[in-house]
């Protein structure tokens, strides 16, 4: 498997794979830091060109995941590496509890260790659920979202490409629009429209994200 990226998110992902003893035969991809060492931790080879990634997919293993946290880059990288012949897969820590009647996309979802999902939680393509998140019944996470550690939500919808900071709490029944940013520690008690940036307790609008153009 190829992990796209060699930064902080990838390091967390490697820690998860190591805890689950699934780190064997992992390669990394980083074409931004060409003068960096050829191995991370002296163990994980780093590919540094599209040609090397394409050869890896063709001759060794065509599966990959994305070790980048932000929603928009995750989406663009998925498009890029699909075009190079890769197959985006989901990775779910064995130390996550998931209800029997929850639905997790088979494409590109990462769920880190220590998270808890009850029944009827739905996670969309390409989304990243970080450590110790708790998602209760009737919670739907859209495509290419990013939830930082400690997010708490139930009976809520979080729209595509939205990003929630550390320890965000969403009141049950509250809906978050698409392309929304919620600041760390925010308590969300009202619906949040598309593209808003909110923060605080209770969360209030502090700005807007540029609307999606794809």
Coordinates of N, CA and C in Angstrom, one line a residue:
X1 N 0.8 -1.2 0.0 CA 0.0 0.0 0.0 C 0.9 1.3 0.0
X2 N 0.4 2.3 -0.7 CA 1.1 3.5 -0.8 C 0.4 4.6 0.0
X3 N 1.0 5.3 0.9 CA 0.4 6.4 1.7 C 0.9 7.7 1.0
X4 N -0.1 8.5 0.6 CA 0.3 9.7 -0.1 C 0.5 10.8 1.0
X5 N 1.8 11.3 1.1 CA 2.2 12.2 2.1 C 3.2 11.6 3.0
X6 N 4.0 12.5 3.6 CA 5.0 12.0 4.6 C 5.1 13.0 5.8
X7 N 4.0 13.7 6.0 CA 4.0 14.7 7.1 C 3.3 14.2 8.3
X8 N 2.7 15.1 9.1 CA 2.2 14.8 10.4 C 1.0 13.8 10.4
X9 N 0.1 14.0 9.4 CA -1.0 13.0 9.3 C -0.5 11.6 9.0
X10 N 0.4 11.5 8.1 CA 1.0 10.2 7.7 C 1.6 9.5 8.9
X11 N 2.3 10.3 9.8 CA 2.9 9.8 11.0 C 1.9 9.2 11.9
X12 N 0.8 9.9 12.1 CA -0.3 9.4 12.9 C -0.9 8.1 12.3
X13 N -1.0 8.1 11.0 CA -1.6 6.9 10.3 C -0.6 5.7 10.4
X14 N 0.7 5.9 10.4 CA 1.6 4.9 10.6 C 1.5 4.3 12.0
X15 N 1.3 5.2 13.0 CA 1.2 4.8 14.4 C 0.0 3.9 14.5
X16 N -1.1 4.2 13.8 CA -2.3 3.4 13.9 C -2.0 2.0 13.2
X17 N -1.4 2.0 12.1 CA -1.1 0.7 11.4 C -0.1 -0.1 12.2
X18 N 0.8 0.5 12.9 CA 1.8 -0.2 13.8 C 1.1 -0.8 15.0
X19 N 0.1 -0.1 15.6 CA -0.6 -0.7 16.7 C -1.4 -1.9 16.2
X20 N -1.9 -1.8 15.0 CA -2.7 -2.9 14.5 C -1.8 -4.0 13.8
X21 N -0.5 -3.8 13.8 CA 0.4 -4.7 13.2 C 0.1 -4.9 11.7
X22 N -0.2 -3.8 11.0 CA -0.5 -3.8 9.6 C 0.4 -2.9 8.7
X23 N 1.6 -2.6 9.3 CA 2.4 -1.7 8.6 C 3.4 -2.3 7.6
X24 N 3.3 -3.6 7.4 CA 4.2 -4.3 6.5 C 4.0 -3.9 5.1
X25 N 5.1 -3.7 4.3 CA 5.1 -3.4 2.9 C 4.5 -2.1 2.6
X26 N 4.5 -1.1 3.5 CA 4.0 0.2 3.3 C 5.1 1.1 2.6
X27 N 4.7 1.8 1.6 CA 5.5 2.8 1.0 C 4.8 4.2 1.1
X28 N 5.6 5.2 1.1 CA 5.1 6.6 1.2 C 5.4 7.3 -0.1
X29 N 4.6 8.5 -0.3 CA 4.9 9.3 -1.5 C 5.0 10.7 -1.1
X30 N 6.1 11.4 -1.5 CA 6.3 12.8 -1.2 C 7.1 13.4 -2.3
X31 N 6.4 14.2 -3.2 CA 7.2 14.9 -4.3 C 7.4 16.4 -4.0
X32 N 7.2 16.8 -2.7 CA 7.4 18.2 -2.3 C 8.8 18.4 -1.6
X33 N 9.3 17.4 -1.0 CA 10.6 17.5 -0.2 C 11.6 16.5 -0.9
X34 N 12.1 16.9 -2.0 CA 12.9 16.0 -2.8 C 14.3 15.8 -2.2
X35 N 14.7 16.7 -1.3 CA 16.0 16.5 -0.6 C 15.9 15.8 0.7
X36 N 14.6 15.3 1.1 CA 14.4 14.5 2.3 C 15.0 13.1 2.2
X37 N 15.3 12.4 3.3 CA 15.8 11.1 3.2 C 14.9 10.2 2.4
X38 N 15.4 9.1 1.9 CA 14.7 8.2 1.1 C 13.8 7.2 1.9
X39 N 14.0 7.2 3.2 CA 13.2 6.4 4.1 C 12.7 7.2 5.3
X40 N 11.5 7.0 5.7 CA 11.0 7.6 7.0 C 11.2 6.6 8.1
X41 N 11.8 7.1 9.2 CA 12.2 6.2 10.3 C 13.1 5.1 9.9
X42 N 13.8 5.3 8.8 CA 14.7 4.3 8.3 C 14.1 3.0 7.9
X43 N 12.7 3.0 7.7 CA 12.0 1.8 7.5 C 11.0 1.9 6.3
X44 N 10.4 3.1 6.1 CA 9.4 3.2 5.1 C 9.9 3.9 3.9
X45 N 10.0 3.3 2.7 CA 10.5 3.9 1.5 C 9.6 5.1 1.1
X46 N 10.2 6.1 0.6 CA 9.5 7.3 0.1 C 9.7 7.4 -1.4
X47 N 8.6 7.3 -2.2 CA 8.7 7.6 -3.6 C 8.5 9.1 -3.8
X48 N 9.2 9.6 -4.9 CA 9.3 11.0 -5.0 C 8.9 11.5 -6.4
X49 N 8.3 10.7 -7.2 CA 7.8 11.2 -8.5 C 6.6 10.4 -8.9
X50 N 5.8 11.0 -9.8 CA 4.6 10.4 -10.4 C 5.0 9.1 -11.1
X51 N 6.1 9.1 -11.8 CA 6.5 7.9 -12.5 C 6.8 6.8 -11.6
X52 N 7.4 7.1 -10.4 CA 7.7 6.0 -9.4 C 6.4 5.5 -8.8
X53 N 5.4 6.4 -8.6 CA 4.1 5.9 -8.1 C 3.4 5.1 -9.1
X54 N 3.4 5.5 -10.3 CA 2.7 4.7 -11.4 C 3.3 3.3 -11.5
X55 N 4.7 3.2 -11.5 CA 5.4 2.0 -11.5 C 5.0 1.1 -10.3
X56 N 4.9 1.7 -9.2 CA 4.5 1.0 -7.9 C 3.1 0.4 -8.1
X57 N 2.2 1.2 -8.6 CA 0.8 0.7 -8.8 C 0.8 -0.5 -9.8
X58 N 1.6 -0.4 -10.8 CA 1.6 -1.4 -11.9 C 2.2 -2.7 -11.5
X59 N 3.4 -2.5 -10.8 CA 4.2 -3.7 -10.6 C 4.2 -4.3 -9.2
X60 N 3.8 -3.5 -8.2 CA 3.9 -4.0 -6.8 C 2.5 -4.0 -6.1
X61 N 1.8 -2.9 -6.0 CA 0.5 -2.9 -5.3 C -0.2 -1.7 -5.8
X62 N -1.5 -1.8 -6.2 CA -2.2 -0.7 -6.7 C -3.1 0.1 -5.7
X63 N -3.0 -0.3 -4.4 CA -3.8 0.3 -3.4 C -3.1 1.5 -2.8
X64 N -3.8 2.5 -2.4 CA -3.3 3.7 -1.7 C -4.3 4.3 -0.7
X65 N -3.8 5.1 0.2 CA -4.6 5.9 1.1 C -3.9 7.3 1.2
X66 N -4.6 8.2 1.7 CA -4.1 9.6 1.7 C -3.8 10.1 3.1
X67 N -2.5 10.3 3.4 CA -2.0 10.8 4.7 C -1.9 12.3 4.7
X68 N -3.0 13.0 4.3 CA -3.1 14.4 4.3 C -4.4 14.8 5.0
X69 N -4.5 15.7 5.9 CA -5.7 15.9 6.7 C -6.7 16.8 6.0
X70 N -6.4 17.8 5.3 CA -7.3 18.8 4.8 C -8.2 18.3 3.7
X71 N -9.5 18.6 3.7 CA -10.4 18.0 2.8 C -10.1 18.2 1.3
X72 N -9.9 19.5 0.9 CA -9.7 19.8 -0.5 C -8.5 19.1 -1.1
X73 N -7.3 19.2 -0.4 CA -6.2 18.4 -0.9 C -6.4 16.9 -1.0
X74 N -7.1 16.4 0.0 CA -7.4 14.9 0.0 C -8.2 14.6 -1.3
X75 N -9.2 15.4 -1.7 CA -10.0 15.2 -2.9 C -9.1 15.2 -4.1
X76 N -8.3 16.3 -4.2 CA -7.4 16.5 -5.4 C -6.4 15.3 -5.5
X77 N -5.9 14.9 -4.4 CA -4.9 13.8 -4.4 C -5.6 12.5 -4.9
X78 N -6.8 12.3 -4.4 CA -7.5 11.1 -4.9 C -7.7 11.1 -6.4
X79 N -8.1 12.3 -6.9 CA -8.2 12.3 -8.4 C -6.9 12.0 -9.1
X80 N -5.8 12.6 -8.6 CA -4.5 12.5 -9.2 C -4.1 11.0 -9.2
X81 N -4.2 10.4 -8.0 CA -3.6 9.0 -7.9 C -4.5 8.0 -8.5
X82 N -5.8 8.3 -8.6 CA -6.7 7.4 -9.4 C -6.2 7.4 -10.9
X83 N -5.9 8.6 -11.4 CA -5.5 8.7 -12.8 C -4.2 8.0 -13.0
X84 N -3.4 7.8 -12.0 CA -2.1 7.1 -12.1 C -2.2 5.6 -12.0
X85 N -3.4 5.2 -11.8 CA -3.7 3.7 -11.7 C -3.9 3.2 -10.3
X86 N -4.0 4.0 -9.3 CA -4.2 3.5 -8.0 C -5.6 3.3 -7.6
X87 N -5.8 2.5 -6.6 CA -7.1 2.2 -6.0 C -7.2 2.7 -4.6
X88 N -8.0 3.7 -4.3 CA -8.2 4.3 -3.0 C -8.9 3.4 -2.1
X89 N -8.4 3.1 -1.0 CA -9.0 2.1 0.0 C -9.3 2.8 1.3
X90 N -10.1 2.2 2.1 CA -10.4 2.6 3.5 C -9.5 1.9 4.5
X91 N -9.2 2.6 5.5 CA -8.4 2.0 6.6 C -9.2 2.3 7.9
X92 N -9.5 1.3 8.7 CA -10.2 1.4 10.0 C -9.4 0.7 11.1
X93 N -9.1 1.4 12.1 CA -8.4 0.9 13.2 C -9.2 -0.2 13.9
X94 N -8.5 -1.3 14.3 CA -9.1 -2.4 15.0 C -9.6 -1.9 16.4
X95 N -9.0 -0.8 16.8 CA -9.3 -0.2 18.2 C -10.4 0.8 18.1
X96 N -11.2 0.8 17.0 CA -12.4 1.6 16.9 C -13.7 0.7 17.1
X97 N -14.7 1.3 17.8 CA -15.9 0.5 18.0 C -17.0 1.1 17.0
X98 N -17.5 0.2 16.2 CA -18.5 0.6 15.2 C -19.7 -0.3 15.3
X99 N -20.9 0.4 15.4 CA -22.1 -0.3 15.5 C -22.4 -1.2 14.3
X100 N -23.1 -2.3 14.5 CA -23.4 -3.3 13.5 C -24.2 -2.7 12.3
X101 N -25.0 -1.6 12.6 CA -25.8 -1.1 11.5 C -25.3 0.3 11.0
X102 N -24.1 0.5 11.2 CA -23.4 1.7 10.6 C -22.9 1.4 9.2
X103 N -22.7 2.4 8.4 CA -22.3 2.2 7.0 C -21.0 3.1 6.8
X104 N -19.9 2.4 6.4 CA -18.7 3.1 6.1 C -18.3 2.9 4.7
X105 N -18.1 4.0 3.9 CA -17.7 3.9 2.5 C -16.4 3.0 2.4
X106 N -16.4 2.2 1.4 CA -15.2 1.4 1.1 C -14.1 2.1 0.4
X107 N -14.3 3.4 0.1 CA -13.4 4.1 -0.7 C -12.8 5.3 0.1
X108 N -11.6 5.2 0.6 CA -10.9 6.3 1.1 C -11.1 6.8 2.5
X109 N -11.9 6.1 3.3 CA -12.2 6.5 4.7 C -11.1 6.1 5.6
X110 N -10.6 7.0 6.5 CA -9.7 6.6 7.5 C -10.3 6.9 8.8
X111 N -10.4 5.8 9.7 CA -10.9 6.0 11.0 C -9.8 5.6 12.0
X112 N -9.4 6.5 12.8 CA -8.2 6.3 13.7 C -8.7 5.6 15.0
X113 N -7.7 5.2 15.8 CA -8.0 4.4 17.0 C -8.7 5.2 18.1
X114 N -9.5 4.5 18.8 CA -10.2 5.1 20.0 C -11.5 5.8 19.7
X115 N -12.0 5.8 18.4 CA -13.3 6.4 18.1 C -14.4 5.4 18.4
X116 N -15.6 5.9 18.6 CA -16.8 5.1 18.9 C -17.9 5.6 18.0
X117 N -18.5 4.6 17.3 CA -19.7 4.9 16.5 C -20.8 4.0 17.0
X118 N -22.0 4.5 17.2 CA -23.1 3.7 17.5 C -23.8 3.2 16.2
X119 N -25.0 2.7 16.3 CA -25.7 2.3 15.1 C -26.2 3.4 14.2
X120 N -26.3 3.2 12.9 CA -26.8 4.1 11.9 C -26.0 5.4 11.8
X121 N -24.7 5.2 11.8 CA -23.8 6.2 11.5 C -23.3 6.0 10.1
X122 N -23.2 7.0 9.2 CA -22.8 6.9 7.8 C -21.6 7.8 7.5
X123 N -20.6 7.2 7.0 CA -19.4 7.9 6.7 C -19.1 7.9 5.2
X124 N -19.0 9.1 4.6 CA -18.8 9.1 3.1 C -17.4 9.0 2.7
X125 N -17.3 8.8 1.4 CA -16.0 8.6 0.7 C -15.0 9.6 1.1
X126 N -13.7 9.2 1.3 CA -12.6 10.0 1.5 C -12.5 10.8 2.8
X127 N -13.4 10.5 3.8 CA -13.4 11.3 5.0 C -12.4 10.7 6.0
X128 N -11.9 11.6 6.8 CA -10.9 11.3 7.8 C -11.5 11.5 9.2
X129 N -11.6 10.5 10.0 CA -12.1 10.5 11.4 C -11.0 10.3 12.3
X130 N -10.5 11.3 13.0 CA -9.4 11.2 13.8 C -9.6 10.5 15.2
X131 N -8.6 10.4 16.0 CA -8.7 9.7 17.3 C -9.8 10.2 18.2
X132 N -10.4 9.2 18.9 CA -11.3 9.5 20.0 C -12.6 10.4 19.6
X133 N -13.0 10.2 18.4 CA -14.3 10.9 18.0 C -15.4 10.0 18.4
X134 N -16.6 10.6 18.8 CA -17.8 9.8 19.2 C -18.9 10.3 18.3
X135 N -19.5 9.4 17.5 CA -20.5 9.7 16.6 C -21.7 8.8 17.0
X136 N -22.8 9.4 17.3 CA -24.0 8.7 17.7 C -25.0 8.5 16.6
X137 N -26.1 7.8 16.9 CA -27.1 7.4 15.9 C -27.6 8.5 15.0
X138 N -27.9 8.1 13.8 CA -28.4 9.0 12.7 C -27.4 10.2 12.4
X139 N -26.1 9.9 12.6 CA -25.1 10.9 12.2 C -24.5 10.6 10.9
X140 N -24.5 11.5 10.0 CA -24.0 11.3 8.6 C -22.9 12.3 8.3
X141 N -21.8 11.8 7.9 CA -20.6 12.5 7.6 C -20.4 12.5 6.0
X142 N -20.4 13.6 5.4 CA -20.3 13.6 3.9 C -19.0 13.2 3.3
X143 N -18.7 13.5 2.1 CA -17.5 13.1 1.4 C -16.4 14.1 1.7
X144 N -15.2 13.5 1.9 CA -13.9 14.2 2.1 C -14.1 15.2 3.2
X145 N -14.7 14.8 4.3 CA -14.6 15.6 5.5 C -13.4 15.3 6.4
X146 N -13.1 16.1 7.3 CA -12.0 15.9 8.3 C -12.4 16.2 9.7
X147 N -12.5 15.2 10.6 CA -12.8 15.5 12.0 C -11.6 15.3 12.8
X148 N -11.2 16.3 13.5 CA -10.0 16.3 14.4 C -10.3 15.4 15.6
X149 N -9.3 15.1 16.5 CA -9.6 14.3 17.6 C -10.6 14.9 18.6
X150 N -11.5 14.0 19.1 CA -12.4 14.4 20.2 C -13.7 15.0 19.7
X151 N -14.0 14.9 18.4 CA -15.3 15.5 18.0 C -16.5 14.6 18.5
X152 N -17.5 15.3 18.9 CA -18.7 14.6 19.5 C -20.0 15.1 18.7
X153 N -20.7 14.1 18.2 CA -21.9 14.5 17.4 C -22.9 13.3 17.4
X154 N -24.2 13.6 17.3 CA -25.2 12.6 17.0 C -26.4 13.2 16.4
X155 N -27.1 12.4 15.6 CA -28.4 12.9 14.9 C -28.1 14.2 14.2
X156 N -26.9 14.2 13.5 CA -26.5 15.4 12.8 C -26.0 15.0 11.4
X157 N -26.0 16.0 10.5 CA -25.4 15.8 9.2 C -24.3 16.8 9.0
X158 N -23.1 16.3 8.6 CA -22.0 17.2 8.3 C -21.7 17.1 6.8
X159 N -21.8 18.2 6.1 CA -21.7 18.2 4.6 C -20.4 18.0 4.1
X160 N -20.3 17.7 2.8 CA -19.1 17.4 2.1 C -18.0 18.5 2.3
X161 N -16.8 18.0 2.4 CA -15.6 18.9 2.5 C -15.6 19.8 3.7
X162 N -16.3 19.5 4.7 CA -16.3 20.3 6.0 C -15.2 19.8 6.9
X163 N -14.7 20.7 7.7 CA -13.6 20.4 8.6 C -13.9 20.8 10.0
X164 N -13.8 19.9 11.0 CA -14.1 20.2 12.4 C -12.9 20.0 13.2
X165 N -12.6 21.0 14.1 CA -11.4 21.1 14.9 C -11.5 20.2 16.1
X166 N -10.4 20.2 16.9 CA -10.3 19.4 18.1 C -11.4 19.7 19.1
X167 N -12.1 18.6 19.6 CA -13.0 18.7 20.7 C -14.3 19.5 20.3
X168 N -14.6 19.6 19.1 CA -15.9 20.2 18.7 C -17.1 19.4 19.2
X169 N -18.1 20.0 19.7 CA -19.3 19.4 20.1 C -20.5 19.9 19.3
X170 N -21.2 19.0 18.7 CA -22.4 19.4 17.9 C -23.7 19.0 18.6
X171 N -24.5 19.9 18.9 CA -25.8 19.6 19.6 C -26.6 18.6 18.7
X172 N -27.3 17.6 19.3 CA -28.1 16.7 18.5 C -29.1 17.4 17.6
X173 N -29.2 16.9 16.4 CA -30.2 17.5 15.5 C -29.7 18.7 14.7
X174 N -28.4 19.1 14.9 CA -27.9 20.3 14.2 C -27.2 19.8 13.0
X175 N -27.4 20.5 11.9 CA -26.8 20.2 10.6 C -25.7 21.2 10.2
X176 N -24.6 20.7 9.7 CA -23.4 21.5 9.3 C -23.4 21.4 7.7
X177 N -23.3 22.5 7.1 CA -23.4 22.5 5.6 C -22.1 22.0 5.0
X178 N -22.0 22.2 3.7 CA -20.8 21.8 2.9 C -19.7 22.9 3.0
X179 N -18.5 22.4 3.0 CA -17.3 23.3 3.0 C -17.3 24.3 4.2
X180 N -17.7 23.7 5.3 CA -17.7 24.5 6.6 C -16.4 24.2 7.4
X181 N -15.9 25.2 8.1 CA -14.9 25.1 9.0 C -15.4 25.4 10.4
X182 N -15.2 24.5 11.4 CA -15.6 24.7 12.8 C -14.4 24.7 13.6
X183 N -14.1 25.8 14.3 CA -12.9 26.0 15.1 C -12.8 25.0 16.3
X184 N -11.6 24.8 16.8 CA -11.4 23.9 17.9 C -12.2 24.3 19.1
X185 N -12.8 23.3 19.8 CA -13.5 23.6 21.0 C -14.8 24.2 20.9
X186 N -15.3 24.4 19.7 CA -16.6 25.1 19.4 C -17.7 24.2 19.9
X187 N -18.8 24.8 20.4 CA -20.1 24.1 20.7 C -21.1 24.6 19.7
X188 N -21.5 23.8 18.8 CA -22.4 24.2 17.8 C -23.9 23.9 18.2
X189 N -24.7 24.9 18.3 CA -26.1 24.8 18.8 C -27.1 25.2 17.7
X190 N -26.6 25.7 16.6 CA -27.5 26.2 15.5 C -27.0 25.6 14.2
X191 N -27.9 25.4 13.2 CA -27.5 24.9 11.9 C -26.5 25.9 11.3
X192 N -25.5 25.4 10.5 CA -24.4 26.2 9.9 C -24.5 26.1 8.4
X193 N -24.8 27.2 7.7 CA -24.9 27.1 6.2 C -23.6 26.8 5.6
X194 N -23.7 26.4 4.3 CA -22.5 26.1 3.5 C -21.5 27.3 3.5
X195 N -20.2 26.9 3.5 CA -19.1 27.8 3.4 C -18.8 28.6 4.6
X196 N -19.5 28.5 5.7 CA -19.3 29.4 6.9 C -18.1 28.9 7.6
X197 N -17.4 29.8 8.3 CA -16.4 29.5 9.3 C -17.0 29.9 10.7
X198 N -17.1 29.0 11.6 CA -17.6 29.3 12.9 C -16.7 28.9 14.0
X199 N -16.8 29.5 15.2 CA -16.0 29.2 16.3 C -16.7 29.7 17.6
X200 N -16.3 29.2 18.7 CA -16.7 29.7 20.0 C -17.8 28.9 20.7
X201 N -18.2 29.3 21.9 CA -19.2 28.6 22.7 C -20.2 29.7 23.2
X202 N -21.4 29.7 22.5 CA -21.8 28.9 21.4 C -21.1 29.4 20.1
X203 N -21.1 28.5 19.1 CA -20.4 28.8 17.8 C -21.1 29.9 17.1
X204 N -20.3 30.9 16.6 CA -20.9 32.0 15.8 C -20.0 32.1 14.5
X205 N -20.6 32.8 13.5 CA -19.9 33.0 12.3 C -18.7 34.0 12.5
X206 N -17.5 33.6 12.0 CA -16.4 34.5 12.0 C -15.8 34.7 10.7
X207 N -16.4 34.1 9.6 CA -15.9 34.3 8.3 C -16.5 33.3 7.3
X208 N -16.0 33.3 6.1 CA -16.5 32.4 5.1 C -15.4 31.8 4.3
X209 N -15.6 30.5 3.9 CA -14.6 29.9 3.0 C -15.0 30.2 1.6
X210 N -14.0 30.2 0.7 CA -14.3 30.4 -0.7 C -15.2 29.2 -1.2
X211 N -16.3 29.5 -1.9 CA -17.1 28.4 -2.4 C -16.4 27.4 -3.2
X212 N -16.8 26.1 -3.1 CA -16.2 25.0 -3.9 C -16.4 25.3 -5.4
X213 N -15.3 25.0 -6.2 CA -15.4 25.2 -7.6 C -15.2 23.9 -8.4
X214 N -15.5 22.8 -7.7 CA -15.5 21.5 -8.3 C -16.6 20.6 -7.8

